[in-house]
Short mmCIF file of C-alpha atoms in Angstrom, two decimals:
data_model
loop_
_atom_site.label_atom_id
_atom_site.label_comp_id
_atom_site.label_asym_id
_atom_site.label_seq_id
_atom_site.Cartn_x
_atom_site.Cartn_y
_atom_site.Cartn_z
CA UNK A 1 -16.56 -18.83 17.55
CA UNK A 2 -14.35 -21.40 16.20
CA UNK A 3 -10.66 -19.80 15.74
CA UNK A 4 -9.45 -16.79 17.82
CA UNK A 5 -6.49 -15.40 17.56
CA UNK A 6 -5.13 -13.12 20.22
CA UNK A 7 -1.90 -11.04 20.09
CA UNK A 8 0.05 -13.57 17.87
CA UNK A 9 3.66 -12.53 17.29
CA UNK A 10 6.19 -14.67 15.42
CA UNK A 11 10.16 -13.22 14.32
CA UNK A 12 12.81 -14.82 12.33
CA UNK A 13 16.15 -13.66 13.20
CA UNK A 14 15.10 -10.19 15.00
CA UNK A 15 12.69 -9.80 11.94
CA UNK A 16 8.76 -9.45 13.02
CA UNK A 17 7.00 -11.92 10.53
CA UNK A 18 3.62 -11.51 12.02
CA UNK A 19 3.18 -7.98 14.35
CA UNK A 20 0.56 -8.21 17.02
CA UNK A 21 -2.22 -10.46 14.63
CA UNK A 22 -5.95 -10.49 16.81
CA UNK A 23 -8.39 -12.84 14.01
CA UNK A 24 -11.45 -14.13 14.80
CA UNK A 25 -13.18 -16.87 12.71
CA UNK A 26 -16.55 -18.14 12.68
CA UNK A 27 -17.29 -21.72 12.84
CA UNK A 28 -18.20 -23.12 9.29
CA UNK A 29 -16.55 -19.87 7.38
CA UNK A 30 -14.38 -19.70 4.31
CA UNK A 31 -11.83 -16.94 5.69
CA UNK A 32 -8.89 -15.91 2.81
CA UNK A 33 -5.98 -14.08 4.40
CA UNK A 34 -4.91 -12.16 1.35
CA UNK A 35 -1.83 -9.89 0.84
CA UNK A 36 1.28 -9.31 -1.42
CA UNK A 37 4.50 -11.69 -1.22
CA UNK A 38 6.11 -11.46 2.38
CA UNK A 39 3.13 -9.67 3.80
CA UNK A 40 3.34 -13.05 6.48
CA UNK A 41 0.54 -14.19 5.40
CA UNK A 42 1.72 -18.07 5.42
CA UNK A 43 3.70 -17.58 8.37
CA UNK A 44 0.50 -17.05 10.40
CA UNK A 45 -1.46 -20.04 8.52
CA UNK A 46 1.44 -22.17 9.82
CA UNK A 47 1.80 -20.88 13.44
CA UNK A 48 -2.13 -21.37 13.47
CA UNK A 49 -1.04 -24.83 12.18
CA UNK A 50 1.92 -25.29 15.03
CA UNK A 51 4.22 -25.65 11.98
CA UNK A 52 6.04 -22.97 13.77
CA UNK A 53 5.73 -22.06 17.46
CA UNK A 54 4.42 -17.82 18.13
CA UNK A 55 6.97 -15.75 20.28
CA UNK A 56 3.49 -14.43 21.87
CA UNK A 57 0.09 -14.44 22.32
CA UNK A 58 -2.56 -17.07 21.83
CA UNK A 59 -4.39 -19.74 18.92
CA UNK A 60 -7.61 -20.94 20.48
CA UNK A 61 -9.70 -23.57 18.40
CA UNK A 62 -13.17 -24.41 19.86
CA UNK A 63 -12.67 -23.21 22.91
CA UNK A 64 -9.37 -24.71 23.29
CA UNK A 65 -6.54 -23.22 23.99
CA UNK A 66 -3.55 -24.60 21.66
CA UNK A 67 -0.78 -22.25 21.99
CA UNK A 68 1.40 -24.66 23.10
CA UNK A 69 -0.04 -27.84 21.92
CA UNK A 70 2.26 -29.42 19.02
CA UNK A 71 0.87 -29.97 15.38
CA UNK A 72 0.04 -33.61 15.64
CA UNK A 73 -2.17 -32.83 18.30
CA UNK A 74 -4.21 -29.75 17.17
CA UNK A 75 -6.80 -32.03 14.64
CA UNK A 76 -5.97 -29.35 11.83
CA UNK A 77 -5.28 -30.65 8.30
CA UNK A 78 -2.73 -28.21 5.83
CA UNK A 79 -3.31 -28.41 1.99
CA UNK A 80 0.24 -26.65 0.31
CA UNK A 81 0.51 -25.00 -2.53
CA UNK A 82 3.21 -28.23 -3.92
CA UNK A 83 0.33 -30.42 -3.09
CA UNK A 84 2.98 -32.63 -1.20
CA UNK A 85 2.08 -36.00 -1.92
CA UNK A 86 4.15 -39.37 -1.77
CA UNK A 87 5.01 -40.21 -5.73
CA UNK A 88 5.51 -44.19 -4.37
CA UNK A 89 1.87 -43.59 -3.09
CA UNK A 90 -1.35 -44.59 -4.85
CA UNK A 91 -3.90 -41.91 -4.06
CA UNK A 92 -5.58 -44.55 -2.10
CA UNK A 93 -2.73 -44.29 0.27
CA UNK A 94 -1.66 -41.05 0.01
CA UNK A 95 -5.38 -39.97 1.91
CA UNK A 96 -4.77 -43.00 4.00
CA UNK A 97 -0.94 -41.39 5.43
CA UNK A 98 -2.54 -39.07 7.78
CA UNK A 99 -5.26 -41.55 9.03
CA UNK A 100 -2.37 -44.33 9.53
CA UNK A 101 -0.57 -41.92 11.50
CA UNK A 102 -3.16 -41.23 13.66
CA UNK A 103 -3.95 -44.84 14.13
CA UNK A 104 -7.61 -45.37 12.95
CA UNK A 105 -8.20 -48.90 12.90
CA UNK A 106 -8.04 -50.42 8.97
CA UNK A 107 -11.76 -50.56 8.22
CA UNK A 108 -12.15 -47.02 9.29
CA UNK A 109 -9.42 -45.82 7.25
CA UNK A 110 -10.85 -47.81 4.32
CA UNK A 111 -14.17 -46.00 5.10
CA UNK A 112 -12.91 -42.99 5.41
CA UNK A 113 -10.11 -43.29 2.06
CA UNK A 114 -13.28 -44.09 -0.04
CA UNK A 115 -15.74 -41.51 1.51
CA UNK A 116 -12.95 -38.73 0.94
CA UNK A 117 -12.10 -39.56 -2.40
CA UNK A 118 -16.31 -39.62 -3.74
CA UNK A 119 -16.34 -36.11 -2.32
CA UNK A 120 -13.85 -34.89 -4.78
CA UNK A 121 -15.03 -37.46 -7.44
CA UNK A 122 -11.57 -39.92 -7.92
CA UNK A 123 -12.77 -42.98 -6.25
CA UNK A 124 -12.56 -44.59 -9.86
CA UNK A 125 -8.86 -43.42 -9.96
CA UNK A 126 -7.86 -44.62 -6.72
CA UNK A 127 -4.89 -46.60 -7.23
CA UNK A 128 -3.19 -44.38 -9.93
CA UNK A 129 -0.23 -42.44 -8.87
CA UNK A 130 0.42 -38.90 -8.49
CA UNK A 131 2.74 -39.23 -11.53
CA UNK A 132 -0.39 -40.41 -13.33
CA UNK A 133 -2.87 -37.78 -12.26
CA UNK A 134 -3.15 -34.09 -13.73
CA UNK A 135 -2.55 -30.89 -12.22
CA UNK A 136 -6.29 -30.79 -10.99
CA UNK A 137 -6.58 -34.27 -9.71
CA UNK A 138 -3.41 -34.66 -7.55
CA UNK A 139 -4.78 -30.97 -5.89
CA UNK A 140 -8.11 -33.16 -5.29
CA UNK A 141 -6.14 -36.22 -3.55
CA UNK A 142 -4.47 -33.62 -1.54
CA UNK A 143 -7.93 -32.17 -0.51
CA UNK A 144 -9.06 -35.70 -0.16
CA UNK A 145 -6.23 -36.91 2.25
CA UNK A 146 -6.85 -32.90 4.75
CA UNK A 147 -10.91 -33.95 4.95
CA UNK A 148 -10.37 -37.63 5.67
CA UNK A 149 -8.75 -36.97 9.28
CA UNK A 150 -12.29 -34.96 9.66
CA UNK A 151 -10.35 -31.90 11.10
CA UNK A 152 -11.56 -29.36 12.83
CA UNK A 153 -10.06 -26.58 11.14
CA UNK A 154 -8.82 -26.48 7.27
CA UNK A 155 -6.02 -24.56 5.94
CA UNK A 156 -4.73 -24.10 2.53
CA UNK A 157 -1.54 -22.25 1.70
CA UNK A 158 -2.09 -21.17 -1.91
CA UNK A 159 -3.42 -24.63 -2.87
CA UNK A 160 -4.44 -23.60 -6.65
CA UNK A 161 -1.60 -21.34 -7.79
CA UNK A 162 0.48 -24.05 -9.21
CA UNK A 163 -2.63 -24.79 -11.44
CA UNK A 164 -2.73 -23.52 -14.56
CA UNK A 165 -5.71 -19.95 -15.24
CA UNK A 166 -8.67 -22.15 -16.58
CA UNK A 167 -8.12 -25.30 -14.26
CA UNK A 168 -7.53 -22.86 -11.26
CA UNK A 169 -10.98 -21.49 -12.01
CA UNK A 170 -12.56 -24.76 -12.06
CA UNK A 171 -10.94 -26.07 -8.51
CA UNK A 172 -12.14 -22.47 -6.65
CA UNK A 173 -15.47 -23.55 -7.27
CA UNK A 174 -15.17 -27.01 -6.23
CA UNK A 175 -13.06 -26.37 -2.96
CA UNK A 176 -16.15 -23.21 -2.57
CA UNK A 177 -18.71 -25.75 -2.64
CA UNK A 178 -17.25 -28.58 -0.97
CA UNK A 179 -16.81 -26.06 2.16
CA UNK A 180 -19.97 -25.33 2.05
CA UNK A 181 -21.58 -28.75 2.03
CA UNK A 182 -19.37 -30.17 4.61
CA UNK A 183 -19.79 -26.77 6.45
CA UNK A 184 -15.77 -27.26 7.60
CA UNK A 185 -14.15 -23.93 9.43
CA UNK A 186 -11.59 -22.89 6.39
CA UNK A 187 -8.47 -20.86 6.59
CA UNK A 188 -7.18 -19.98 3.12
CA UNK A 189 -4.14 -17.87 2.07
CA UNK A 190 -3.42 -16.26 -1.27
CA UNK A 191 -2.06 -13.20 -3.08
CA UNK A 192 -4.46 -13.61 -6.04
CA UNK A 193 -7.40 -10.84 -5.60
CA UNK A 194 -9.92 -12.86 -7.59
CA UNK A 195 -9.62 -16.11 -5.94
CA UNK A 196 -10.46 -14.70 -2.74
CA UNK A 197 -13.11 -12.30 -3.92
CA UNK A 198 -14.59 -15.31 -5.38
CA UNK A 199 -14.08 -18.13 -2.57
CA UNK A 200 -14.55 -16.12 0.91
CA UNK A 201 -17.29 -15.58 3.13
CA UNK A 202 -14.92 -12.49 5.05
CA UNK A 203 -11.29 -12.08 4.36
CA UNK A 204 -8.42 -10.10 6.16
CA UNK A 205 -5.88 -7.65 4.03
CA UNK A 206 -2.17 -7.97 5.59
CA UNK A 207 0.91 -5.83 5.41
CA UNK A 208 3.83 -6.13 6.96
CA UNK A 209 2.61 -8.77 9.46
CA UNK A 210 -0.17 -6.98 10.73
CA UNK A 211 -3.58 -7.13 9.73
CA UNK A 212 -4.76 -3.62 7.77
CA UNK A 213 -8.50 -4.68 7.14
CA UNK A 214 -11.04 -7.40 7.74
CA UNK A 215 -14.58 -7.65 6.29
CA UNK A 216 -16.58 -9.10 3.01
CA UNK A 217 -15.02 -8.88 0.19
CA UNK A 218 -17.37 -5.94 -1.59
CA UNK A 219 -17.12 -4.11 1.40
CA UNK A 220 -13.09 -4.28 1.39
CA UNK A 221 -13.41 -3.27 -2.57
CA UNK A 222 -16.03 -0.30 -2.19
CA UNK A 223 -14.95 0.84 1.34
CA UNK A 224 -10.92 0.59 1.32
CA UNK A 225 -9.49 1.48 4.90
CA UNK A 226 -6.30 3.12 3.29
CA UNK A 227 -4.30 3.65 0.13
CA UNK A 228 -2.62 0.31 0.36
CA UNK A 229 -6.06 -1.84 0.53
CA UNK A 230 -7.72 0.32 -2.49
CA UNK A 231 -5.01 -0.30 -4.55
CA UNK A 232 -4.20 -3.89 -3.78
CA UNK A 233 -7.65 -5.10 -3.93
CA UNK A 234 -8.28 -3.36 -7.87
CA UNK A 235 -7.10 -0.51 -9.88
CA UNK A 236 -7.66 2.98 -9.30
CA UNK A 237 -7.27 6.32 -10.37
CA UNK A 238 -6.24 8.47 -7.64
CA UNK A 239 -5.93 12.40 -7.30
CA UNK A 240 -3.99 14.46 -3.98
CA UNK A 241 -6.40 16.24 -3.03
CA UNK A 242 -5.22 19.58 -1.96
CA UNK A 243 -8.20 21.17 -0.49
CA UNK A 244 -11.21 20.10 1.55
CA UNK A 245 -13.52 21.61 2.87
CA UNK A 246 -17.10 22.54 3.79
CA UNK A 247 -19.91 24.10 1.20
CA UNK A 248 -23.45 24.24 1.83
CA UNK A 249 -23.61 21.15 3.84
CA UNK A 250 -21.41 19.24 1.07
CA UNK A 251 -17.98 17.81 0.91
CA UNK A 252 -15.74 20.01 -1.72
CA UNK A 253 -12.30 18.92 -2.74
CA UNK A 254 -9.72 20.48 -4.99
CA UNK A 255 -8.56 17.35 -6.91
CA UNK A 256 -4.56 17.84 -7.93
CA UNK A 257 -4.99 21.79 -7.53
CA UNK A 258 -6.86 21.65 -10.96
CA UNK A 259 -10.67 20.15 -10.56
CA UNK A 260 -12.85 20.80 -8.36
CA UNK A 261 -14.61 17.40 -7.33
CA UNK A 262 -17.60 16.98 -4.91
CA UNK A 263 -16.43 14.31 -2.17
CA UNK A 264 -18.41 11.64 -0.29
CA UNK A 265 -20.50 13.17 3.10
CA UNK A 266 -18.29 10.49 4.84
CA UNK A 267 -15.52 12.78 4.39
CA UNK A 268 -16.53 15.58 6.60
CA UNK A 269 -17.51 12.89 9.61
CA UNK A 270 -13.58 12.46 10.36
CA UNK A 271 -10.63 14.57 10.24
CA UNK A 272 -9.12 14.23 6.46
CA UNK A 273 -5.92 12.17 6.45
CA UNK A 274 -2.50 13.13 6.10
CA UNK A 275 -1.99 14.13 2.19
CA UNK A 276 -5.44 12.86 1.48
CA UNK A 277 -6.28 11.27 -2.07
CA UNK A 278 -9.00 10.86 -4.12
CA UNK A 279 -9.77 6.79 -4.93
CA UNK A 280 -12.08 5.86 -7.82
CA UNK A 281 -12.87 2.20 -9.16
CA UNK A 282 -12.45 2.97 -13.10
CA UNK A 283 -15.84 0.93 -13.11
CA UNK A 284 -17.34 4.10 -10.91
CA UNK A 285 -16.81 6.53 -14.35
CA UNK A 286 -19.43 7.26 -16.52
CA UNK A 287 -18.25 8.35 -19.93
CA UNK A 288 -20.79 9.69 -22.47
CA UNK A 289 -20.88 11.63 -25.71
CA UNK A 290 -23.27 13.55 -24.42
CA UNK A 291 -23.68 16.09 -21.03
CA UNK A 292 -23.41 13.85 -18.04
CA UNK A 293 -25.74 13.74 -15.29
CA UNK A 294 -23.63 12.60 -12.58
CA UNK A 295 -22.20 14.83 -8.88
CA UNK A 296 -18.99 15.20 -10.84
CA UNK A 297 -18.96 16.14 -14.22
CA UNK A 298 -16.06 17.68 -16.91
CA UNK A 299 -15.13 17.17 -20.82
CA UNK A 300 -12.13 15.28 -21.15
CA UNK A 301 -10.25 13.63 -24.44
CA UNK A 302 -10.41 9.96 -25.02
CA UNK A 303 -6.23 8.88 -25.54
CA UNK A 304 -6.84 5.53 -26.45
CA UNK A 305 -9.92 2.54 -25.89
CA UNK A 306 -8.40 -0.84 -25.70
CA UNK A 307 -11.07 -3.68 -26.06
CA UNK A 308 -10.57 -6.98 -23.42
CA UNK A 309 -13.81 -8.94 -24.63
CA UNK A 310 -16.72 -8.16 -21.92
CA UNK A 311 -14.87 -5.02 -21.12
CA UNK A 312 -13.14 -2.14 -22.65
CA UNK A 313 -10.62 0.54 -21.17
CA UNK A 314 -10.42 4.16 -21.94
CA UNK A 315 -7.72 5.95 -21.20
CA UNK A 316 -8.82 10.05 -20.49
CA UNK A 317 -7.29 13.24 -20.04
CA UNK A 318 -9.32 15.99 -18.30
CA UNK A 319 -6.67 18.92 -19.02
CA UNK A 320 -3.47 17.91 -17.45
CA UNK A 321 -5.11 14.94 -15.05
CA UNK A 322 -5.01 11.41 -16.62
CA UNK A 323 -7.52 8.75 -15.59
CA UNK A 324 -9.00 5.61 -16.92
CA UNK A 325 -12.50 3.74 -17.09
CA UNK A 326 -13.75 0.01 -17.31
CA UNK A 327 -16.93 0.22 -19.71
CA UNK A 328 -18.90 -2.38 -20.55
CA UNK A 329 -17.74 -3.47 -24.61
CA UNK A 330 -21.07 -2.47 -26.01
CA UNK A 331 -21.48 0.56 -24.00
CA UNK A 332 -17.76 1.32 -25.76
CA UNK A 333 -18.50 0.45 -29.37
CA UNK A 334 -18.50 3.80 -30.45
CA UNK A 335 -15.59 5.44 -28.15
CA UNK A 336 -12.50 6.38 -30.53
CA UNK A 337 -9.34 7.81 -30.03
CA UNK A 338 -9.53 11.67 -30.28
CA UNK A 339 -13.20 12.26 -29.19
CA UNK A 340 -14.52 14.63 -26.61
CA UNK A 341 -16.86 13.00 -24.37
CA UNK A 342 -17.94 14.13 -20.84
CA UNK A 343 -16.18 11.93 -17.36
CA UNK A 344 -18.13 12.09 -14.64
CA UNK A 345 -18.71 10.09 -11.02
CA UNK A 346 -20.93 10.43 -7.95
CA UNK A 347 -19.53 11.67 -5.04
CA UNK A 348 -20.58 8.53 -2.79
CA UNK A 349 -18.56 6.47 -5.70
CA UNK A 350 -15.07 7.90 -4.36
CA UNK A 351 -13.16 7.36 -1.13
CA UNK A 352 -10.99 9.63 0.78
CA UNK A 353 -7.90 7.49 2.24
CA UNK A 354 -4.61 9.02 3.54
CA UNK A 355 -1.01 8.71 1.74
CA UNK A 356 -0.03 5.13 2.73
#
């Protein structure tokens, strides 16, 4: 195991930031922590860090136990989301800062300057200044200048969100497979759901300082622990379900007091939540012209198709009950305003969460 955290507990001014936070990370894994604005998310990347002391409990790193070590000391390396560098700097000596500081003798840092700057492909740009870079390059001299003090443990607070949507793109997949070719222990926090689907190996939902759910990212998507996860993670349509209950060895629900919907066998293996709801992935629905096939099936009217390139969305009404599907665009073509088409799901396709 390379990071374990036990217990951790950090307040600001009687207010719990991070509530009780137990985290185990495996040595050479990308691990995201993920969750909305002042879910205290970055407060735990920079107690982990020693940015900020914890109030309680315990960061151990390799075996080593650095609660109370201070930040210099810890051989972790921070990559912000303001990319922090020096604008009187050259990148050259901008990665060198943090080996100067740590007193590597001058060769090494020169060896070490050079090797970091090949890995994210500016060695040819090394004496330009930040003010002369892009967006995209002065985010790869700040990765440069975190893996040139060879640190045990990365962490990035947000490190591509001041980036603009196609350059972001570009820098998950180089920080993804620089990771995994230096196989470096990784720490990453950030609100946006696609750049951690895309760049972890397991990530960690948070709300309200405390940790809500950890696992792979499809898992976390298909298998939501509660309301808050499904919906944070990807939209949903979601139904109270007002009724469950056992028929001939299946899972029956009454879905808003209207339909009733055939639940996943999962359901009946715990007690049902407080005001339990239905949770589908508008992927999940099938929507056909003709008689569908699937556990759950009804006629509904299409209220509008709106095409997004690869995908289109079709907004349904099944009496009173209003849902939505993703379709593929060419599975779509045809959909119009006005038709009656049959909605249907599987009942393994749905998940039974409680209110919050």
């Amino acid at each position: 195991m390379s990071l374990e955290l036990v217990g951790v507990k950090k307040s600001f001014d009687g207010v719990r930031a991070v509530d009780g936070v137990d985290l185990s990370v495996v040595k050479g894994e990308l691990f995201v922590l993920l969750g909305p604005s002042g879910c205290g998310k970055t407060t735990l990347l920079r107690a982990i860090a020693g940015i900020y002391g914890i109030d309680s409990g315990s960061v151990v790193l390799n075996g080593r136990d650095l609660t109370r070590t201070p930040m210099h000391r810890r051989n972790m390396a921070m990559v912000f989301q303001s990319f922090a560098l020096f604008p009187h700097l050259s990148a050259f000596d901008n990665v060198a800062f943090g080996l100067k500081s740590r007193r590597v003798g001058g060769d090494e840092i020169d060896k070490r300057v050079n090797e970091a700057l090949a890995l994210v492909r500016l060695e040819m740009l090394a004496a330009r200044y930040p003010n002369q870079l892009s967006g995209g390059q002065q985010q790869r001299v700040a990765l440069a200048r975190a893996l040139a003090v060879h640190p045990d443990l990365l962490l990035l607070d947000e490190p591509l969100s001041n980036l603009d949507a196609r350059l972001r793109d570009e820098m998950r997949v180089e920080i993804r497979e620089l990771q995994r070719r230096l196989g470096i222990t990784t720490l990453l926090v950030t609100h946006d759901i696609g750049e951690a689907f895309a760049m972890s190996d397991r990530m960690a939902v948070m709300r309200e300082g405390k940790i809500v759910q950890i696992g792979r990212g499809a898992d976390i998507y298909h298998f939501p622990a509660n309301r808050f996860v499904a919906n944070f993670v990807g939209p949903i349509n979601e139904f109270p379900l007002t009724k469950v209950e056992q028929v001939s060895g299946r899972v029956l629900g009454l879905a808003a007091g209207e339909l009733k919907v055939w639940l996943p066998a999962e359901t009946a293996d715990h007690s049902v939540e407080t005001e339990p709801r239905l949770i589908l992935r508008p992927e999940n629905l099938r929507v056909a012209v003709t008689e569908g096939s699937t556990d759950n099936s009804f006629m509904a009217e299409i209220e509008d198709v709106v095409f997004r390139g690869g995908a289109t969305e079709c907004r349904l009404r099944i009496g009173a009950l209003k849902l939505f599907a993703i379709l593929p665009s060419a599975d779509a073509a045809a959909l119009r305003a006005g038709d009656r088409v049959t909605v249907g799901w599987n009942a393994a396709d749905g998940v039974v969460t409680g209110a919050r």
